[in-house]
Amino acid sequence: MGLVVKAYRGDAHLQDKTIWLKRIFILSCLAFFARIFLVITDHTPLYQRLAPSCPKDAFAWDSIAPSEQLEWTRCYEEPLECARLEVPLDYAAPHGQKAAIALLRRPSRYSADHPLWRGPILYNPGGPGPPGIAIVRALSPYFERIIGEEYDHVAFDPRGVGFTTPSFLPSLFTTDAEAKLFAMSRPPTLNSSADALARTWATGKLLGGLVQQRPSAKWVAKHMSTAIVARDMLSITRAFGRNHVQAWCFSYGTILLATFVAMFPHNVGRIVMDGVGDAENYYSGAWDNNLIDTDVGLELAISACSNSSACALSHSSPAVSENSSRRLSSAAVRERLKNILFALSHNPIATRDALNGNYALVDKSLARKVLFDTLYSPMRGNMARTFSALVAAEHGDGVPLLRLSGLDEALWRCPNSDRPSCGWLQPATDDAEISGIAIACTDAEVVRHDSLNSLREHFQGMARLSQFAELWDMHAYCAGWETRTFTANTSFPVLLVGNVADPAAPLWAAKKMSKGFNNSVVLVQNSPGHCSLSATSLCTSKAIRAYFRDGILPQPGTVCEVEDRIFEDVEEGSSGSAIDQLVQAEDQEFREAVRGASTVFAAHGPGRSRRM
């Protein structure tokens, strides 16, 4: 069931076939496919249709024929390989239509028939909605160094997203302009205006209605649930000739793993759930207990700021030197932050970045989103940059916050075109956001709200848990979309990892989920941030390595310290000299691999789309 997009036809003299083909080639490499619409008959992934012109690292996924056996092809940089695994679109109808799962691997140094080969480890970086290949591609060299070269380190794009086909977003929106208009209809936060919650609720109903009315979108959405992806993980593993899944998954990926463990307890190999979500809450569609520890993370950052000479927010005035001992107390830093956000709510800053021409209104919603995203990875200068940007905004300069926000109005420009639609140029709406809504709301039991007031009461309850509740809007979208218990006696014990102040996956959830899996252990990492890779911890990484390689679980109650700090000149718990001695005694190459993975994870991991 292909989605057909009519080709744009230019002037009459383009009827000559040779000239027409030459112009397509020139435009495709020099003008981002401007003025050209392709005929789509095979659910070509959005990432291909929206790709920038002729990127140096481009790989033509449609050059790989899907197959039931893994047929690997060199792709991207050495030594990466790609494949497309053909699986049933619906496992209840194995001889019916097919899906093609996009796979990328960093292959083991050993062949599959070598006695030292340990099989594949599957990775999911979180979501729901983001593709796995792009993120794990960047992380794979670090995973190889942390866990070992005896494994194939494997990424995959889940159903409906990325390079896996059929793809959801191209079946929902027919043009770039339509996708942009939908993005414009979504309030930035649930508290950005008096009617923001009502608009979000209505937008969710609109999205649900579009999916129901557009046959291709409805058809794809029916086959991109978490349960189907869990079954795909078993198919992928069996295609490698193994029957027990090994996986390290983060954030929403822990919901995926919990689903897999519940469905296939006897096919559990070495399973690491990192940044654990509450699967029962997720499947209920409530999304109301993720933020239990979010404000704790902010308080840790405020406390560290008040004790740091490197924190701009703790300086009583711009005239105070960074080396001065005259710093604000935690209470004063907290009040100053509150006042900055209040000022931005009443006086947004008209901001233009002279460096790249980007522009936007820097307001409270934008600032709070930047602050919330930073809580996912607050270490190694990230929070320092955000606090400095807030101080700049306090003095009327919105450029630093704009740069940290990642917003880019250039996505809306139409170079060399006077057409309002611009064709398919580059991503204008967040693929992960829209696809994530489709996955999460399809997974959830029907979310019922008889009135806007009942929905408002739901979010008022969330606001009592965290000041960032306005950013956690999935429940509102699922309310417009037309509980199961997760326990299992697994064939091998599961390792769960949780941070003490995770902004989106509270440690409480890891402990709750662990009770459902026999002999499982919760490893606690003593740091803020989302998932263990939000900070560098030799202790945590060595425990994960020992679990995969030797099947050794850490002792119950183990707490791992980290080598990073929110502000490097502030000790937050452990003795700095003790950590220095520990690092000196450790394998520096291993430590740098962990730090490298943490850096990549901070830039590309969960939190970029305000989901898990």
Tab-separated table of N, CA and C in Angstrom, residues 106-110 116-119 143-153:
chain	number	residue	atom	x	y	z
A	106	ARG	N	28.468	-3.083	14.293
A	106	ARG	CA	29.917	-3.010	14.386
A	106	ARG	C	30.357	-4.448	14.642
A	107	PRO	N	30.875	-5.118	13.611
A	107	PRO	CA	31.068	-6.562	13.725
A	107	PRO	C	32.178	-6.936	14.695
A	108	SER	N	32.017	-8.113	15.267
A	108	SER	CA	33.051	-8.686	16.123
A	108	SER	C	34.319	-8.934	15.311
A	109	ARG	N	35.438	-8.967	15.982
A	109	ARG	CA	36.682	-9.323	15.300
A	109	ARG	C	36.701	-10.803	14.947
A	110	TYR	N	35.727	-11.543	15.480
A	110	TYR	CA	35.658	-12.981	15.228
A	110	TYR	C	34.434	-13.301	14.375
A	116	LEU	N	35.351	-17.962	19.970
A	116	LEU	CA	35.392	-16.779	20.829
A	116	LEU	C	34.275	-15.771	20.523
A	117	TRP	N	33.516	-16.012	19.445
A	117	TRP	CA	32.402	-15.104	19.128
A	117	TRP	C	31.301	-15.267	20.165
A	118	ARG	N	30.802	-14.149	20.686
A	118	ARG	CA	29.814	-14.183	21.768
A	118	ARG	C	28.425	-13.739	21.318
A	119	GLY	N	28.218	-13.559	20.039
A	119	GLY	CA	26.892	-13.224	19.543
A	119	GLY	C	26.611	-11.733	19.515
A	143	PHE	N	31.030	1.277	22.804
A	143	PHE	CA	30.464	0.024	23.309
A	143	PHE	C	31.436	-1.133	23.090
A	144	GLU	N	32.083	-1.136	21.943
A	144	GLU	CA	33.041	-2.206	21.648
A	144	GLU	C	34.184	-2.206	22.652
A	145	ARG	N	34.662	-1.027	23.012
A	145	ARG	CA	35.782	-0.941	23.959
A	145	ARG	C	35.335	-1.229	25.389
A	146	ILE	N	34.092	-0.886	25.724
A	146	ILE	CA	33.598	-1.117	27.083
A	146	ILE	C	33.289	-2.595	27.312
A	147	ILE	N	32.614	-3.228	26.361
A	147	ILE	CA	32.146	-4.604	26.570
A	147	ILE	C	33.054	-5.635	25.916
A	148	GLY	N	33.528	-5.353	24.699
A	148	GLY	CA	34.460	-6.290	24.095
A	148	GLY	C	34.274	-6.466	22.603
A	149	GLU	N	35.351	-6.896	21.939
A	149	GLU	CA	35.344	-7.124	20.497
A	149	GLU	C	34.780	-8.489	20.123
A	150	GLU	N	34.443	-9.294	21.118
A	150	GLU	CA	33.917	-10.630	20.827
A	150	GLU	C	32.451	-10.594	20.409
A	151	TYR	N	31.815	-9.430	20.546
A	151	TYR	CA	30.394	-9.288	20.249
A	151	TYR	C	30.187	-8.508	18.951
A	152	ASP	N	29.075	-8.788	18.277
A	152	ASP	CA	28.551	-7.879	17.270
A	152	ASP	C	27.690	-6.854	18.008
A	153	HIS	N	28.009	-5.582	17.848
A	153	HIS	CA	27.242	-4.512	18.495
A	153	HIS	C	26.232	-3.991	17.470
